[in-house]
Amino acid sequence: MIVWLNGTFGAGKTTTAKELTALLPDARIFDSEYVGLLLRHLLGSVPVDDFQDWPPWRGLVVETAAQVHAYVGGTLVVPQTVLVEAYWQELRTGMEKAGLPVHLVLLHADDDTLRQRIDGDTVEAGARQWRLDHLAPYAAALPWLRPAADTVVDTAGAEPRAVAERIAAAVRA
């Protein structure tokens, strides 16, 4: 199974993924950003705004998830923002065709909470403006993101462990 944690920067995807893998048996984090880093090295001469814009990223994420799952089984937790509906459909359809059931979780927080979290991030402070610039596209994507999600969790004021417990319960149901 794939548990895809979607939501914008500051929603709590990375922290929740860590907590969630402790709650689900045989779960591991599959960080699809590494596929983007690989392609950035290979396709750097092909300009895009985001590595998700490269069609090979979407195909390689599906194929990598399928290969890893076939090898180790369990649950792959993917903490990755996807704001383009067509990209999400391509990913979900590809994984389901590969025999991987997908549970899409939308981690959501209000704009003020997101801005506070982004401003307070001292680990990747250099990404601050890039993350802030993605708040408007996230808001614009909410009309398709909410209905597409199997589970929506408001992370504002919620402890990461409680968020992960809610997701684990939804996945088990």
mmCIF file of C-alpha atoms in Angstrom:
data_model
loop_
_atom_site.group_PDB
_atom_site.id
_atom_site.type_symbol
_atom_site.label_atom_id
_atom_site.label_comp_id
_atom_site.label_asym_id
_atom_site.label_seq_id
_atom_site.Cartn_x
_atom_site.Cartn_y
_atom_site.Cartn_z
ATOM 1 C CA MET A 1 0.000 0.000 0.000
ATOM 2 C CA ILE A 2 0.969 3.601 -0.608
ATOM 3 C CA VAL A 3 0.026 6.271 1.926
ATOM 4 C CA TRP A 4 0.606 9.548 0.097
ATOM 5 C CA LEU A 5 0.821 12.586 2.373
ATOM 6 C CA ASN A 6 -0.086 15.635 0.315
ATOM 7 C CA GLY A 7 -0.376 19.234 1.464
ATOM 8 C CA THR A 8 1.671 22.341 1.122
ATOM 9 C CA PHE A 9 4.928 23.205 2.825
ATOM 10 C CA GLY A 10 4.445 23.564 6.561
ATOM 11 C CA ALA A 11 1.448 21.228 6.720
ATOM 12 C CA GLY A 12 3.528 18.592 8.529
ATOM 13 C CA LYS A 13 4.170 15.939 5.879
ATOM 14 C CA THR A 14 7.748 15.062 6.861
ATOM 15 C CA THR A 15 7.092 15.009 10.604
ATOM 16 C CA THR A 16 3.872 13.036 10.160
ATOM 17 C CA ALA A 17 5.599 10.525 7.881
ATOM 18 C CA LYS A 18 8.157 9.773 10.589
ATOM 19 C CA GLU A 19 5.436 9.270 13.205
ATOM 20 C CA LEU A 20 3.281 7.212 10.848
ATOM 21 C CA THR A 21 6.017 4.725 9.993
ATOM 22 C CA ALA A 22 6.290 3.942 13.705
ATOM 23 C CA LEU A 23 2.562 3.088 13.811
ATOM 24 C CA LEU A 24 2.136 0.992 10.670
ATOM 25 C CA PRO A 25 3.766 -2.435 10.472
ATOM 26 C CA ASP A 26 6.531 -2.737 7.881
ATOM 27 C CA ALA A 27 6.171 0.910 6.857
ATOM 28 C CA ARG A 28 8.989 2.977 5.411
ATOM 29 C CA ILE A 29 9.294 6.462 4.005
ATOM 30 C CA PHE A 30 9.687 6.719 0.251
ATOM 31 C CA ASP A 31 10.930 10.258 -0.379
ATOM 32 C CA SER A 32 10.123 10.857 -4.032
ATOM 33 C CA GLU A 33 12.150 14.066 -3.944
ATOM 34 C CA TYR A 34 15.227 11.887 -4.406
ATOM 35 C CA VAL A 35 13.856 10.894 -7.802
ATOM 36 C CA GLY A 36 13.663 14.614 -8.578
ATOM 37 C CA LEU A 37 17.250 15.127 -7.446
ATOM 38 C CA LEU A 38 18.404 12.309 -9.707
ATOM 39 C CA LEU A 39 16.573 13.851 -12.651
ATOM 40 C CA ARG A 40 17.848 17.332 -11.851
ATOM 41 C CA HIS A 41 21.332 15.901 -12.318
ATOM 42 C CA LEU A 42 20.363 14.147 -15.567
ATOM 43 C CA LEU A 43 17.902 16.644 -17.056
ATOM 44 C CA GLY A 44 19.271 19.938 -15.788
ATOM 45 C CA SER A 45 19.515 21.196 -19.368
ATOM 46 C CA VAL A 46 15.732 20.777 -19.804
ATOM 47 C CA PRO A 47 14.250 23.783 -17.980
ATOM 48 C CA VAL A 48 11.220 23.280 -15.734
ATOM 49 C CA ASP A 49 9.779 25.202 -12.789
ATOM 50 C CA ASP A 50 9.510 22.029 -10.695
ATOM 51 C CA PHE A 51 10.973 18.555 -11.198
ATOM 52 C CA GLN A 52 7.406 17.206 -11.173
ATOM 53 C CA ASP A 53 7.011 18.900 -14.567
ATOM 54 C CA TRP A 54 9.390 16.334 -16.088
ATOM 55 C CA PRO A 55 7.255 13.374 -17.221
ATOM 56 C CA PRO A 56 10.050 10.939 -16.256
ATOM 57 C CA TRP A 57 9.666 12.024 -12.615
ATOM 58 C CA ARG A 58 6.106 10.784 -12.461
ATOM 59 C CA GLY A 59 6.903 7.533 -14.265
ATOM 60 C CA LEU A 60 9.986 6.856 -12.170
ATOM 61 C CA VAL A 61 8.145 7.535 -8.912
ATOM 62 C CA VAL A 62 5.542 4.927 -9.874
ATOM 63 C CA GLU A 63 8.141 2.410 -11.071
ATOM 64 C CA THR A 64 10.399 2.938 -8.053
ATOM 65 C CA ALA A 65 7.494 2.546 -5.640
ATOM 66 C CA ALA A 66 6.380 -0.616 -7.429
ATOM 67 C CA GLN A 67 9.888 -2.090 -7.411
ATOM 68 C CA VAL A 68 10.549 -1.234 -3.765
ATOM 69 C CA HIS A 69 7.162 -2.559 -2.690
ATOM 70 C CA ALA A 70 7.650 -5.786 -4.653
ATOM 71 C CA TYR A 71 10.996 -6.231 -2.924
ATOM 72 C CA VAL A 72 10.114 -5.415 0.700
ATOM 73 C CA GLY A 73 6.301 -5.246 0.884
ATOM 74 C CA GLY A 74 4.652 -3.300 3.664
ATOM 75 C CA THR A 75 3.511 0.269 3.357
ATOM 76 C CA LEU A 76 5.325 3.072 1.587
ATOM 77 C CA VAL A 77 4.654 6.492 3.092
ATOM 78 C CA VAL A 78 5.248 9.248 0.534
ATOM 79 C CA PRO A 79 5.462 12.808 1.931
ATOM 80 C CA GLN A 80 5.184 14.797 -1.292
ATOM 81 C CA THR A 81 3.259 17.887 -2.319
ATOM 82 C CA VAL A 82 1.500 17.457 -5.654
ATOM 83 C CA LEU A 83 -0.566 20.476 -6.687
ATOM 84 C CA VAL A 84 -1.210 19.648 -10.351
ATOM 85 C CA GLU A 85 -4.308 17.475 -10.638
ATOM 86 C CA ALA A 86 -3.191 15.817 -13.886
ATOM 87 C CA TYR A 87 0.107 14.837 -12.255
ATOM 88 C CA TRP A 88 -1.719 13.337 -9.274
ATOM 89 C CA GLN A 89 -4.047 11.376 -11.549
ATOM 90 C CA GLU A 90 -1.058 10.041 -13.486
ATOM 91 C CA LEU A 91 0.681 8.980 -10.266
ATOM 92 C CA ARG A 92 -2.386 7.387 -8.705
ATOM 93 C CA THR A 93 -3.416 5.583 -11.877
ATOM 94 C CA GLY A 94 0.124 4.305 -12.418
ATOM 95 C CA MET A 95 0.412 2.972 -8.881
ATOM 96 C CA GLU A 96 -2.993 1.310 -8.999
ATOM 97 C CA LYS A 97 -2.121 -0.315 -12.353
ATOM 98 C CA ALA A 98 1.047 -1.597 -10.674
ATOM 99 C CA GLY A 99 -1.137 -3.241 -8.033
ATOM 100 C CA LEU A 100 -0.408 -0.675 -5.326
ATOM 101 C CA PRO A 101 -3.502 0.569 -3.513
ATOM 102 C CA VAL A 102 -3.184 4.272 -2.717
ATOM 103 C CA HIS A 103 -4.550 6.128 0.296
ATOM 104 C CA LEU A 104 -4.263 9.869 -0.323
ATOM 105 C CA VAL A 105 -4.066 11.974 2.823
ATOM 106 C CA LEU A 106 -4.399 15.745 2.622
ATOM 107 C CA LEU A 107 -2.656 17.440 5.529
ATOM 108 C CA HIS A 108 -4.144 20.899 5.800
ATOM 109 C CA ALA A 109 -3.541 23.933 7.970
ATOM 110 C CA ASP A 110 -4.801 27.486 7.751
ATOM 111 C CA ASP A 111 -2.687 30.140 6.034
ATOM 112 C CA ASP A 112 -1.520 31.782 9.280
ATOM 113 C CA THR A 113 -0.334 28.461 10.711
ATOM 114 C CA LEU A 114 1.492 27.606 7.489
ATOM 115 C CA ARG A 115 3.244 30.975 7.410
ATOM 116 C CA GLN A 116 4.305 30.629 11.059
ATOM 117 C CA ARG A 117 5.719 27.154 10.438
ATOM 118 C CA ILE A 118 7.551 28.247 7.288
ATOM 119 C CA ASP A 119 8.970 31.329 9.005
ATOM 120 C CA GLY A 120 10.001 29.243 12.016
ATOM 121 C CA ASP A 121 11.874 26.587 10.038
ATOM 122 C CA THR A 122 15.546 26.912 10.934
ATOM 123 C CA VAL A 123 16.621 23.663 9.241
ATOM 124 C CA GLU A 124 15.886 24.783 5.680
ATOM 125 C CA ALA A 125 15.576 28.532 6.115
ATOM 126 C CA GLY A 126 16.868 29.081 2.569
ATOM 127 C CA ALA A 127 13.681 27.507 1.197
ATOM 128 C CA ARG A 128 11.459 30.044 2.982
ATOM 129 C CA GLN A 129 10.505 32.194 -0.015
ATOM 130 C CA TRP A 130 10.024 29.219 -2.317
ATOM 131 C CA ARG A 131 7.638 27.683 0.229
ATOM 132 C CA LEU A 132 5.756 30.937 0.734
ATOM 133 C CA ASP A 133 5.408 31.272 -3.037
ATOM 134 C CA HIS A 134 3.599 27.906 -3.095
ATOM 135 C CA LEU A 135 0.847 28.889 -0.657
ATOM 136 C CA ALA A 136 -1.292 30.483 -3.389
ATOM 137 C CA PRO A 137 -0.979 27.484 -5.770
ATOM 138 C CA TYR A 138 -1.906 25.230 -2.838
ATOM 139 C CA ALA A 139 -5.018 27.290 -2.128
ATOM 140 C CA ALA A 140 -5.879 27.159 -5.836
ATOM 141 C CA ALA A 141 -5.524 23.350 -5.815
ATOM 142 C CA LEU A 142 -7.797 22.791 -2.802
ATOM 143 C CA PRO A 143 -10.974 22.462 -4.927
ATOM 144 C CA TRP A 144 -9.632 19.223 -6.433
ATOM 145 C CA LEU A 145 -7.357 18.165 -3.549
ATOM 146 C CA ARG A 146 -10.062 17.922 -0.891
ATOM 147 C CA PRO A 147 -12.439 15.700 -2.897
ATOM 148 C CA ALA A 148 -9.546 13.564 -4.202
ATOM 149 C CA ALA A 149 -8.279 12.817 -0.690
ATOM 150 C CA ASP A 150 -9.289 9.636 1.077
ATOM 151 C CA THR A 151 -8.552 11.366 4.398
ATOM 152 C CA VAL A 152 -8.243 15.070 5.251
ATOM 153 C CA VAL A 153 -6.522 16.044 8.503
ATOM 154 C CA ASP A 154 -6.312 19.586 9.854
ATOM 155 C CA THR A 155 -2.845 19.802 11.378
ATOM 156 C CA ALA A 156 -3.194 23.284 12.907
ATOM 157 C CA GLY A 157 -2.820 22.898 16.651
ATOM 158 C CA ALA A 158 -2.497 19.116 16.363
ATOM 159 C CA GLU A 159 0.450 17.150 17.671
ATOM 160 C CA PRO A 160 2.226 15.125 14.966
ATOM 161 C CA ARG A 161 1.645 11.850 16.825
ATOM 162 C CA ALA A 162 -2.116 12.519 16.995
ATOM 163 C CA VAL A 163 -2.169 13.313 13.269
ATOM 164 C CA ALA A 164 -0.305 10.066 12.528
ATOM 165 C CA GLU A 165 -2.649 8.077 14.775
ATOM 166 C CA ARG A 166 -5.662 9.460 12.914
ATOM 167 C CA ILE A 167 -4.119 8.517 9.570
ATOM 168 C CA ALA A 168 -3.155 5.041 10.793
ATOM 169 C CA ALA A 169 -6.740 4.453 11.926
ATOM 170 C CA ALA A 170 -8.092 5.618 8.560
ATOM 171 C CA VAL A 171 -5.677 3.394 6.652
ATOM 172 C CA ARG A 172 -6.601 0.358 8.761
ATOM 173 C CA ALA A 173 -10.355 0.972 8.292
#
